[in-house]
mmCIF file of C-alpha atoms and ligand atoms in Angstrom:
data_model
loop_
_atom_site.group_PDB
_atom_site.id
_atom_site.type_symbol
_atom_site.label_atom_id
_atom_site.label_comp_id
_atom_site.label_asym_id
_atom_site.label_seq_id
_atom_site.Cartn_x
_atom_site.Cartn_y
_atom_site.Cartn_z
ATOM 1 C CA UNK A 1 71.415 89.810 116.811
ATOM 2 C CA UNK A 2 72.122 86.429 118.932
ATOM 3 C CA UNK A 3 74.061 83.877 117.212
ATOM 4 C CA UNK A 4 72.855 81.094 115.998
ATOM 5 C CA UNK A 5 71.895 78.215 118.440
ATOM 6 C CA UNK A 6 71.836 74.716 117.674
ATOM 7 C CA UNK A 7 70.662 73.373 121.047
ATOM 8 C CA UNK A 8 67.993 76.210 121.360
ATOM 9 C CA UNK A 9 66.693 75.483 117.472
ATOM 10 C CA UNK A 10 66.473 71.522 118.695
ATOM 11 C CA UNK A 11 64.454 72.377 121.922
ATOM 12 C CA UNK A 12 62.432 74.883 119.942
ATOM 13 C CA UNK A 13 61.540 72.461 117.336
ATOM 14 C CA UNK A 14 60.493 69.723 120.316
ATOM 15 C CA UNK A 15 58.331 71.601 122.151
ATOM 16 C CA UNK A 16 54.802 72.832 121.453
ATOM 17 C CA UNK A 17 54.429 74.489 119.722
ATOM 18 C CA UNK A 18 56.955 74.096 117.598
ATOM 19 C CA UNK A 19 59.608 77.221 117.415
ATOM 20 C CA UNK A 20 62.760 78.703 116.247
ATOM 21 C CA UNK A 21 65.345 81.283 117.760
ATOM 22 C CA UNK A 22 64.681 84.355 115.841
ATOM 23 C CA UNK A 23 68.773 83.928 115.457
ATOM 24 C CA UNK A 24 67.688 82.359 112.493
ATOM 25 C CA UNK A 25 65.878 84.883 110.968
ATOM 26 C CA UNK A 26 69.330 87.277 110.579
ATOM 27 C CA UNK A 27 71.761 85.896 108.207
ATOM 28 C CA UNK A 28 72.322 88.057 105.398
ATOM 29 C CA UNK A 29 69.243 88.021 103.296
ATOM 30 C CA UNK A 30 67.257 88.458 106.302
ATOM 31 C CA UNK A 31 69.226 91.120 107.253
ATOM 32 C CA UNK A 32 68.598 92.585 103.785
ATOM 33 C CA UNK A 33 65.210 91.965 103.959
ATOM 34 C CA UNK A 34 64.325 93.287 107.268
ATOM 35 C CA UNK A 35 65.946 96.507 106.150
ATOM 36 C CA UNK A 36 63.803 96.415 103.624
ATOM 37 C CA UNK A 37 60.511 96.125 105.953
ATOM 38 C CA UNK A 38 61.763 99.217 107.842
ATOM 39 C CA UNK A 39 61.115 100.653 104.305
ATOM 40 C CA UNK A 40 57.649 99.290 104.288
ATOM 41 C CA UNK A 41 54.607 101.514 103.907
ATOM 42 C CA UNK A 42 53.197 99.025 106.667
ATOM 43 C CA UNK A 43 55.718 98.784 108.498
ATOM 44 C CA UNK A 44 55.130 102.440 110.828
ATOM 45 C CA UNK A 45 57.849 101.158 113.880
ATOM 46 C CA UNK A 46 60.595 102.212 112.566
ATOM 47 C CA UNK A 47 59.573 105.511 111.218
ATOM 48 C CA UNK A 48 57.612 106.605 114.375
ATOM 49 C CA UNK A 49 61.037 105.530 116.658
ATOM 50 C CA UNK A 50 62.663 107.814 114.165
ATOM 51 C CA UNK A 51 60.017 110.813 114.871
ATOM 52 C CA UNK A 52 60.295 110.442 118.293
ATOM 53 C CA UNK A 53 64.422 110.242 118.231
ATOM 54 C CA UNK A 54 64.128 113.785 115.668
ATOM 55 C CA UNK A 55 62.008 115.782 117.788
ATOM 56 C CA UNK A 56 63.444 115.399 121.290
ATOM 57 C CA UNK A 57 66.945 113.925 121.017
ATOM 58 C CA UNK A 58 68.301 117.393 122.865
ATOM 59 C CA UNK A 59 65.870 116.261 125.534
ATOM 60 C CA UNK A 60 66.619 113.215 125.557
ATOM 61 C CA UNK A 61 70.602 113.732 125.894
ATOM 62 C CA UNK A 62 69.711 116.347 129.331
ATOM 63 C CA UNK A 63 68.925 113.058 131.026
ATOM 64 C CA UNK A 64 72.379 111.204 129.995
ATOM 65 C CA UNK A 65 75.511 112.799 132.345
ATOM 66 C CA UNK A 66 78.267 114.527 130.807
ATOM 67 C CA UNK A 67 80.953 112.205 129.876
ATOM 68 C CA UNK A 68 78.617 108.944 129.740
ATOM 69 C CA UNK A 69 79.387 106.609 127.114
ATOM 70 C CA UNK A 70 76.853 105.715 124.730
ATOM 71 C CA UNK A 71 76.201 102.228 124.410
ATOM 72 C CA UNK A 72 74.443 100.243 121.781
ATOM 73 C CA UNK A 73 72.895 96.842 121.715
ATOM 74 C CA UNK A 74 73.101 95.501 118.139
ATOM 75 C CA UNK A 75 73.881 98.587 116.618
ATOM 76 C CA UNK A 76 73.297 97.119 112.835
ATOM 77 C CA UNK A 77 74.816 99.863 110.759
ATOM 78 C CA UNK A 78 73.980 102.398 113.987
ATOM 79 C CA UNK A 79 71.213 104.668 111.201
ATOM 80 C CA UNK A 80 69.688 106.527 114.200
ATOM 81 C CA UNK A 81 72.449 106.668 116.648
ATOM 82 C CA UNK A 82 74.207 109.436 115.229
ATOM 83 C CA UNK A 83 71.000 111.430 116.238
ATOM 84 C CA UNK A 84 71.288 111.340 120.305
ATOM 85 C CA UNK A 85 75.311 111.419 119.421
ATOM 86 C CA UNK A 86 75.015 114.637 117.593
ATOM 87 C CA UNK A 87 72.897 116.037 120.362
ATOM 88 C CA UNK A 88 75.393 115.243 122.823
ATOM 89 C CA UNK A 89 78.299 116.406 121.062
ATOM 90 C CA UNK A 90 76.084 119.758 121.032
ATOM 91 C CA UNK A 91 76.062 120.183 124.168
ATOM 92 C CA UNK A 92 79.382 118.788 125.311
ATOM 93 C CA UNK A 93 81.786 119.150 122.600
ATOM 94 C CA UNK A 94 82.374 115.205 122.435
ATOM 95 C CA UNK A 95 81.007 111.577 122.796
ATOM 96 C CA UNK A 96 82.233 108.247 123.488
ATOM 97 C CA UNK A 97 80.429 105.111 121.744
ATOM 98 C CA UNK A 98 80.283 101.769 121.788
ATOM 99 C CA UNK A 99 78.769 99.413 119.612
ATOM 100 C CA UNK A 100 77.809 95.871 120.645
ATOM 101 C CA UNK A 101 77.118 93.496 117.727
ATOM 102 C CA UNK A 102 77.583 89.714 116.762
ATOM 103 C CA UNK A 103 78.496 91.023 113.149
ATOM 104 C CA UNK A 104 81.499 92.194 112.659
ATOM 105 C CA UNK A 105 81.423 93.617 109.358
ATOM 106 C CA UNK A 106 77.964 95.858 110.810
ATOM 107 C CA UNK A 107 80.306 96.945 113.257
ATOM 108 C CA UNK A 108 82.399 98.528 110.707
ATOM 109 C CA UNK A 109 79.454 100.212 108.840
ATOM 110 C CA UNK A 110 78.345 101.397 112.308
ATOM 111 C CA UNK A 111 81.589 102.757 112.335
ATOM 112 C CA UNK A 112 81.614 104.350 108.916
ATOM 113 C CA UNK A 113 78.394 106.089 108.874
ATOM 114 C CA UNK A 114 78.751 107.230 112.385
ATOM 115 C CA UNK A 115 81.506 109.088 111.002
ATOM 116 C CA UNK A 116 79.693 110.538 108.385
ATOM 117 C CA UNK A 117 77.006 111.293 110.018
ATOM 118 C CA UNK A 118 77.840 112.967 113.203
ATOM 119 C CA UNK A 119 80.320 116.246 113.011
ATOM 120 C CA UNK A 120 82.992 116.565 115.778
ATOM 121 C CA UNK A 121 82.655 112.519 116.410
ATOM 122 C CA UNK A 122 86.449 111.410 117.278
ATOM 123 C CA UNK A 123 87.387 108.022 115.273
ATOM 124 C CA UNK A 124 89.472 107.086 118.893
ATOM 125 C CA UNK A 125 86.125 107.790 121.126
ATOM 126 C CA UNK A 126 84.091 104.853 119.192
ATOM 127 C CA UNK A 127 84.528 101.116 120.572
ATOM 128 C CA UNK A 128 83.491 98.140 118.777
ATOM 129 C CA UNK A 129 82.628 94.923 121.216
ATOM 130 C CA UNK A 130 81.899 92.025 118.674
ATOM 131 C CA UNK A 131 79.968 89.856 121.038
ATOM 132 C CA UNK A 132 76.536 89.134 122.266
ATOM 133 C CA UNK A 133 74.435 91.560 123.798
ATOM 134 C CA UNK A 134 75.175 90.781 127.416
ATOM 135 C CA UNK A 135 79.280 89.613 126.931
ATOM 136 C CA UNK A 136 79.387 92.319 125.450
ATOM 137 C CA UNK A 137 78.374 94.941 128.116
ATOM 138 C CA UNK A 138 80.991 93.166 130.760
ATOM 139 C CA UNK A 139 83.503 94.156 128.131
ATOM 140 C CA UNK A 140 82.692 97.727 127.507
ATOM 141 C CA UNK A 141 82.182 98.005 131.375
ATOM 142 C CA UNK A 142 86.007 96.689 131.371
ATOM 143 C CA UNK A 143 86.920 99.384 128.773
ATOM 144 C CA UNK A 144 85.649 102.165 131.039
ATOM 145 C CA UNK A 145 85.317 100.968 134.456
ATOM 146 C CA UNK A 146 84.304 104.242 135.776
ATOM 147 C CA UNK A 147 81.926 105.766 133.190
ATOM 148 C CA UNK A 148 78.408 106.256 133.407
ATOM 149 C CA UNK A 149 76.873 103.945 130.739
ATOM 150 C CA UNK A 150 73.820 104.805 128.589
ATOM 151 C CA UNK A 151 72.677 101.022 127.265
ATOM 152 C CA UNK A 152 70.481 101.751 123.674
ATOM 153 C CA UNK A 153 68.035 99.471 122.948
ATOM 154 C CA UNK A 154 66.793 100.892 120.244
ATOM 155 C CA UNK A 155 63.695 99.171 117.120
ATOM 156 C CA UNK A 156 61.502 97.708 119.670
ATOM 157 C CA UNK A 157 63.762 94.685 119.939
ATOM 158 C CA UNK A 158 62.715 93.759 123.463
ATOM 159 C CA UNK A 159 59.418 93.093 122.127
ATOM 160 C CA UNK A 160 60.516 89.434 120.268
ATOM 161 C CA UNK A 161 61.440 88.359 123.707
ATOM 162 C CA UNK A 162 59.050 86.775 126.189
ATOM 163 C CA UNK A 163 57.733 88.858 129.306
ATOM 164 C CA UNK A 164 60.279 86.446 131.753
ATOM 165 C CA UNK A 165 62.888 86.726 129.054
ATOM 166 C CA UNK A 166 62.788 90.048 129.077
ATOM 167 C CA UNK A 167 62.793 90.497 132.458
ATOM 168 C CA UNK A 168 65.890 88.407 132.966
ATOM 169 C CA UNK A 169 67.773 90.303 130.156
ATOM 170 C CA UNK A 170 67.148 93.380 132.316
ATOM 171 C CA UNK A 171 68.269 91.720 135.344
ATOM 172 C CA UNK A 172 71.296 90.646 133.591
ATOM 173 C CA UNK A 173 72.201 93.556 131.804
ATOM 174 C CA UNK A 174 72.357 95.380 135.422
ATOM 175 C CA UNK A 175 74.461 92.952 136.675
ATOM 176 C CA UNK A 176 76.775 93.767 133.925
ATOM 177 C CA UNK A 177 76.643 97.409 133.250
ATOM 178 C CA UNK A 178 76.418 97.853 137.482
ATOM 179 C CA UNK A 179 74.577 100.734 139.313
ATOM 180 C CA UNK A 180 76.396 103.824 137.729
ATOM 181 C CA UNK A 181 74.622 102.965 134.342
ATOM 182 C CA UNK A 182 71.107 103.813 132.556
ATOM 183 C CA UNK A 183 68.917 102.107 129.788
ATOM 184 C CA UNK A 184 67.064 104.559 126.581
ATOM 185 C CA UNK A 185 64.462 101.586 125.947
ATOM 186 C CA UNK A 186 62.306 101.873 122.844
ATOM 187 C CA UNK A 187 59.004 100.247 122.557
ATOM 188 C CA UNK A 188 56.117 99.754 120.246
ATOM 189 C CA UNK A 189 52.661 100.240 122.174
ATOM 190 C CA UNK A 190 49.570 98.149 121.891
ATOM 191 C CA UNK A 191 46.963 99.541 119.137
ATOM 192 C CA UNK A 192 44.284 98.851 116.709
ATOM 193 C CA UNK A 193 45.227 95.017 115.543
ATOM 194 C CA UNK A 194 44.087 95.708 111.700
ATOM 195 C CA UNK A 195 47.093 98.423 111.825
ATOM 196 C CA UNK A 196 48.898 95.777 113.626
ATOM 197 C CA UNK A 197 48.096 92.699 111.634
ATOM 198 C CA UNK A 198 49.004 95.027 108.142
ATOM 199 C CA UNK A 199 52.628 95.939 109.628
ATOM 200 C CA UNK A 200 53.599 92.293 109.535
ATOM 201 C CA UNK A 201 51.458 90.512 106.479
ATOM 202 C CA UNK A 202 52.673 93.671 104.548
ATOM 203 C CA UNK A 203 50.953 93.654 100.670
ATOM 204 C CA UNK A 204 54.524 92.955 99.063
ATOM 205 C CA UNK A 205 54.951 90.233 100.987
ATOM 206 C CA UNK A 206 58.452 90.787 102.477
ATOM 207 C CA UNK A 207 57.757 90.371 105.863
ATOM 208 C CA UNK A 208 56.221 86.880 104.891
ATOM 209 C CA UNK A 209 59.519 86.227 102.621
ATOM 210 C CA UNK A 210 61.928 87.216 105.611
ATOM 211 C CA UNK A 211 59.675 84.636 107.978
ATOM 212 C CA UNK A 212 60.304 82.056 105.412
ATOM 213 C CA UNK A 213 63.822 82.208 104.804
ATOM 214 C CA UNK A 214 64.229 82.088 108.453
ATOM 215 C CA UNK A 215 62.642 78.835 108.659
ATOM 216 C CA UNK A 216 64.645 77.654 105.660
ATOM 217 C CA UNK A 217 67.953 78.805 107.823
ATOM 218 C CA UNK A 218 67.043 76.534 110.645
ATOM 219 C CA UNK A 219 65.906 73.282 108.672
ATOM 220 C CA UNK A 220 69.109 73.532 106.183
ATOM 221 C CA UNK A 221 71.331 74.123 109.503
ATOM 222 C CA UNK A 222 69.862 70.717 110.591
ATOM 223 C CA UNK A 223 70.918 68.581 107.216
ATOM 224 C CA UNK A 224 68.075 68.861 105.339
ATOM 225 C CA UNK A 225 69.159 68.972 101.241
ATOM 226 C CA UNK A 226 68.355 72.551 99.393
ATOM 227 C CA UNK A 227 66.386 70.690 97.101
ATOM 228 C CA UNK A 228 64.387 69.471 99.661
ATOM 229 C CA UNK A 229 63.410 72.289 101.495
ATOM 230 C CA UNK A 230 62.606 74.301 98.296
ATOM 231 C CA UNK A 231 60.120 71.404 96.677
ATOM 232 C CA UNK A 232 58.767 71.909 100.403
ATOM 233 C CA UNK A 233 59.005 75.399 100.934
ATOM 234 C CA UNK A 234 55.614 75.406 98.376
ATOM 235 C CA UNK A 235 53.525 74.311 101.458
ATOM 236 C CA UNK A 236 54.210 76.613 104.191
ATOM 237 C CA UNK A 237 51.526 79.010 104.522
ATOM 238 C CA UNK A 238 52.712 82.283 106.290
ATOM 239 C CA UNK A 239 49.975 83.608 109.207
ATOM 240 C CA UNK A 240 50.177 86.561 111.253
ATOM 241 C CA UNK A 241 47.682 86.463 114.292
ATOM 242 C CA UNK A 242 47.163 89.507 116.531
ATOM 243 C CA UNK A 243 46.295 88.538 120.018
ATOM 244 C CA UNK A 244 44.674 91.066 122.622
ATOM 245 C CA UNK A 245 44.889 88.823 125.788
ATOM 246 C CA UNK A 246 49.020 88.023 125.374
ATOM 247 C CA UNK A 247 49.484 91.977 123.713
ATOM 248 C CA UNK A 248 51.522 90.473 121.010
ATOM 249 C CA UNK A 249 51.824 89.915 117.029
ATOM 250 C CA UNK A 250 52.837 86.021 116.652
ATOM 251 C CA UNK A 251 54.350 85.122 113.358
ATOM 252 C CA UNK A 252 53.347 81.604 112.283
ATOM 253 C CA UNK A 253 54.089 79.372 109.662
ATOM 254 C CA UNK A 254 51.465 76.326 108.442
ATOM 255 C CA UNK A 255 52.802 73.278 106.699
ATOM 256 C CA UNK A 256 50.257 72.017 104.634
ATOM 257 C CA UNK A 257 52.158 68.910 104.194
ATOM 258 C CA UNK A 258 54.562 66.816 106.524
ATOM 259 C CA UNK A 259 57.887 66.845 106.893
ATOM 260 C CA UNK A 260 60.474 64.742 108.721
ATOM 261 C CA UNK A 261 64.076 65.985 109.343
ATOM 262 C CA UNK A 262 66.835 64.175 110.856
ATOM 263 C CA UNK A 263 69.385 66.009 112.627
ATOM 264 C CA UNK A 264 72.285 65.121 112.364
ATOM 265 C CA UNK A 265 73.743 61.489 111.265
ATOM 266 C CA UNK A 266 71.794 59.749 113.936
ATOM 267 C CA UNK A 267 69.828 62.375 115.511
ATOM 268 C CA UNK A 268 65.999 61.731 116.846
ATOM 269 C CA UNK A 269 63.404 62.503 113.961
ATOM 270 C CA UNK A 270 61.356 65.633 114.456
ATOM 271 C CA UNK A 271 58.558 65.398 112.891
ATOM 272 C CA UNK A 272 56.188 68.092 111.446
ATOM 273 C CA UNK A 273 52.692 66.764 110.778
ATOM 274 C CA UNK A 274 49.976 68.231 108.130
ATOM 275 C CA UNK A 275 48.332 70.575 109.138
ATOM 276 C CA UNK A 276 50.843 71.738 112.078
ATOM 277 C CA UNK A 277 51.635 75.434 112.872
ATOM 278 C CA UNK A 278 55.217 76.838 113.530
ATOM 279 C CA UNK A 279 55.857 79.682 116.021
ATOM 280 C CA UNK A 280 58.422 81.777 114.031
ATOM 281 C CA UNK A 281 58.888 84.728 116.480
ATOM 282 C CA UNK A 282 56.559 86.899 118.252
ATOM 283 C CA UNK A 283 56.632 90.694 118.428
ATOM 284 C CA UNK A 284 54.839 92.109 121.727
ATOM 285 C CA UNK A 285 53.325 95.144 122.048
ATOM 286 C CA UNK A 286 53.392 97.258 125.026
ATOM 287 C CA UNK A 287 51.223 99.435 127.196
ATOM 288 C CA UNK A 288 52.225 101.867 129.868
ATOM 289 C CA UNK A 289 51.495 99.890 132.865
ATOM 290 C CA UNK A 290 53.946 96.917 130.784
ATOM 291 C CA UNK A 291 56.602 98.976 130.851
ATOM 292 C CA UNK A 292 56.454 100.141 134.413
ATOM 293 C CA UNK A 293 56.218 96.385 135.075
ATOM 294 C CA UNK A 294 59.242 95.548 132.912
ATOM 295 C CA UNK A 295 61.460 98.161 134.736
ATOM 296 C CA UNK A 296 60.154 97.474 138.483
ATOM 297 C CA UNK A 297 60.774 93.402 138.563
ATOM 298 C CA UNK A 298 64.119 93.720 137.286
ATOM 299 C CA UNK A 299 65.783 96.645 139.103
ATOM 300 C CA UNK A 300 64.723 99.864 137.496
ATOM 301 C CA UNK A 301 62.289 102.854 137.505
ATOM 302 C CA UNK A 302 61.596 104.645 134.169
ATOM 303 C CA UNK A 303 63.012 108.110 134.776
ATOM 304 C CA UNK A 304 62.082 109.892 131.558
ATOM 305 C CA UNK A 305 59.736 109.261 129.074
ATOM 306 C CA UNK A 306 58.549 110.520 125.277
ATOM 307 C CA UNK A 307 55.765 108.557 124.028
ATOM 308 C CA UNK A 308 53.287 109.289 120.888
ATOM 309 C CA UNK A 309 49.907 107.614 120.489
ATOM 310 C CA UNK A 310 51.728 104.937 118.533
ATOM 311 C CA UNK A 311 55.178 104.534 120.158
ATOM 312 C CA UNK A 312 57.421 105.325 123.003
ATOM 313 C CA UNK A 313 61.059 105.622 124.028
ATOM 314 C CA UNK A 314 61.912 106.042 127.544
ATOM 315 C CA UNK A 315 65.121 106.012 130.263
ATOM 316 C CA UNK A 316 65.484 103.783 132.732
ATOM 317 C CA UNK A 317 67.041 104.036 135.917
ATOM 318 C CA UNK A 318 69.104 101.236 138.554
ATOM 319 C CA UNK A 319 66.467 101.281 141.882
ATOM 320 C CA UNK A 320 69.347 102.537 144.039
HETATM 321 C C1 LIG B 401 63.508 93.458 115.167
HETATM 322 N N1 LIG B 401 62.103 93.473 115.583
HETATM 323 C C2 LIG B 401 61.847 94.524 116.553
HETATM 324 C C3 LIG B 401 61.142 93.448 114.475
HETATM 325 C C4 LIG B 401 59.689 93.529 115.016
HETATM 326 O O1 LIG B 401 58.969 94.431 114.615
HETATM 327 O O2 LIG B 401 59.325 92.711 115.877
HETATM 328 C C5 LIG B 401 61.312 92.184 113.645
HETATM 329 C C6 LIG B 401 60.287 92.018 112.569
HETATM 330 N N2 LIG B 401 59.717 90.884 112.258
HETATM 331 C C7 LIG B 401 58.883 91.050 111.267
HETATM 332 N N3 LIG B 401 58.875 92.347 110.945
HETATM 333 C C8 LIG B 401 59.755 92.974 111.741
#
């Protein structure tokens, strides 16, 4: 998860359409309650990642070199991990990990149920880098300068970032992990929008509860009162739209009445008129041919891949 941004919420919330980091979206009851959507009967991501992961994680593992270390970007409390860890401990006889997380205290449940979870796992051979994603990576690269790393990207997370934000991640991430690394890249793939539109306006209504408070996060981190924002919090109307041409989910929410917010002491009014929609994040949805794309304009060829009709994982390779 990044960390919160103040300058990024203020640009977001001046442009048009109006948005917010998705930073905002993660403090602890959205945490709670986007654990709660990969629970969701709706929600098919995260249970078709795990498939995938079950079935061919001593496949997967034959493409990651003996004594790699095993990377993760925002490892959260690391559930799946353990999976491609076992697998390699299977074959090896050991693993080294490292976690990469902005929270420390998921780091330490990363820790714990890695422990738990995978036999033979050494307490000494797991690192925990509390840092953003790509800090992070120059500091595990410090920790073993030598090492092969396998990068984790694991729930589909590079789909709530733009095509050119992507693609500069990548570019950046190579930079810091250098040639003698790989990336296991999990996507969700483009598919019928009803299933689509149902895995994000979900029948309880968490997903719309977990957009809310996200938007609540990033108007109270600006000054406006509690009070306030719950009287107002009555007229935002949560909508999901599915579009074909962009091959994304958008999140949106409506205001179906005004609202002015001061940043700040003296900061400039922003100003959210009737009627006006709110981009809260964006979730895209990949094809094949995306992914090559991805890879090829920012260093790297997809080496491996394991893909179902409804999701895919895959390993990326530096272009030499
Ligand atoms: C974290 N990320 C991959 C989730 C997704 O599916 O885009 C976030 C999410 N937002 C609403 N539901 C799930």
């Amino acid at each position: 998860m990044p960390t919160i941004c103040p300058q990024g919420l203020l640009a977001g919330l001046r442009g048009s359409p109006k948005t917010v980091p998705c930073s905002y979206l993660y403090d602890k009851k959205g945490s709670e309650l986007y654990e709660q959507i990969t629970e969701l009967e709706e929600y098919y991501p995260f249970r078709a990642e795990q498939a995938i992961l079950e079935k061919n994680a001593d496949d997967i593992v034959s493409h990651v070199p003996k004594g790699s270390v095993i990377v993760e970007l925002g490892c959260g409390t690391a559930r799946k991990t353990g999976l491609l860890l076992s697998a390699l401990i299977k074959r090896d006889g050991a693993s080294k990990f490292a976690g990469i997380d902005v929270s420390a205290s998921f780091l330490e449940e990363a820790k714990t149920n890695l422990m738990s979870l995978v036999t033979g796992l050494k307490a000494e051979d797991i690192d925990l880098v509390e840092a953003e994603y790509i800090t992070g990576l120059q500091k595990v690269r410090q920790l073993h300068p030598t090492e092969n790393l396998c990068i984790m990207w694991l729930g589909s997370s590079v789909g709530n970032l733009t095509n050119d934000g992507a693609a500069q991640f990548f570019k950046d991430m190579l930079v810091a992990a250098g040639q003698k690394s790989q990336v296991f890249l999990c996507t969700d793939l483009w598919k019928d929008k009803k299933v689509l539109h149902a895995a994000y306006h979900d029948s309880r209504g968490v997903t719309e509860e977990f957009i809310l408070n996200g938007l609540r996060n990033a108007l109270l981190s600006l000054g406006l009162a509690p009070e306030r924002l719950d009287a107002a919090m009555k007229n935002w109307v949560y909508e999901v739209v599915v579009s074909a041409k962009m091959r994304r989910v958008e999140m949106w929410v409506q205001f179906k009445e005004g609202l002015e917010v001061f940043p700040g002491k003296n900061g400039e009014a922003i100003r959210i008129a009737p009627g006006e929609r709110l981009l809260m994040e964006l979730s895209r949805k990949f094809t094949v041919g995306d992914i090559n794309r991805l890879a090829s304009v920012s260093g790297y060829y997809v080496q491996a891949a394991w893909r179902t009709r409804q999701y895919g994982v895959q390993m990326l390779l530096p272009m030499q």
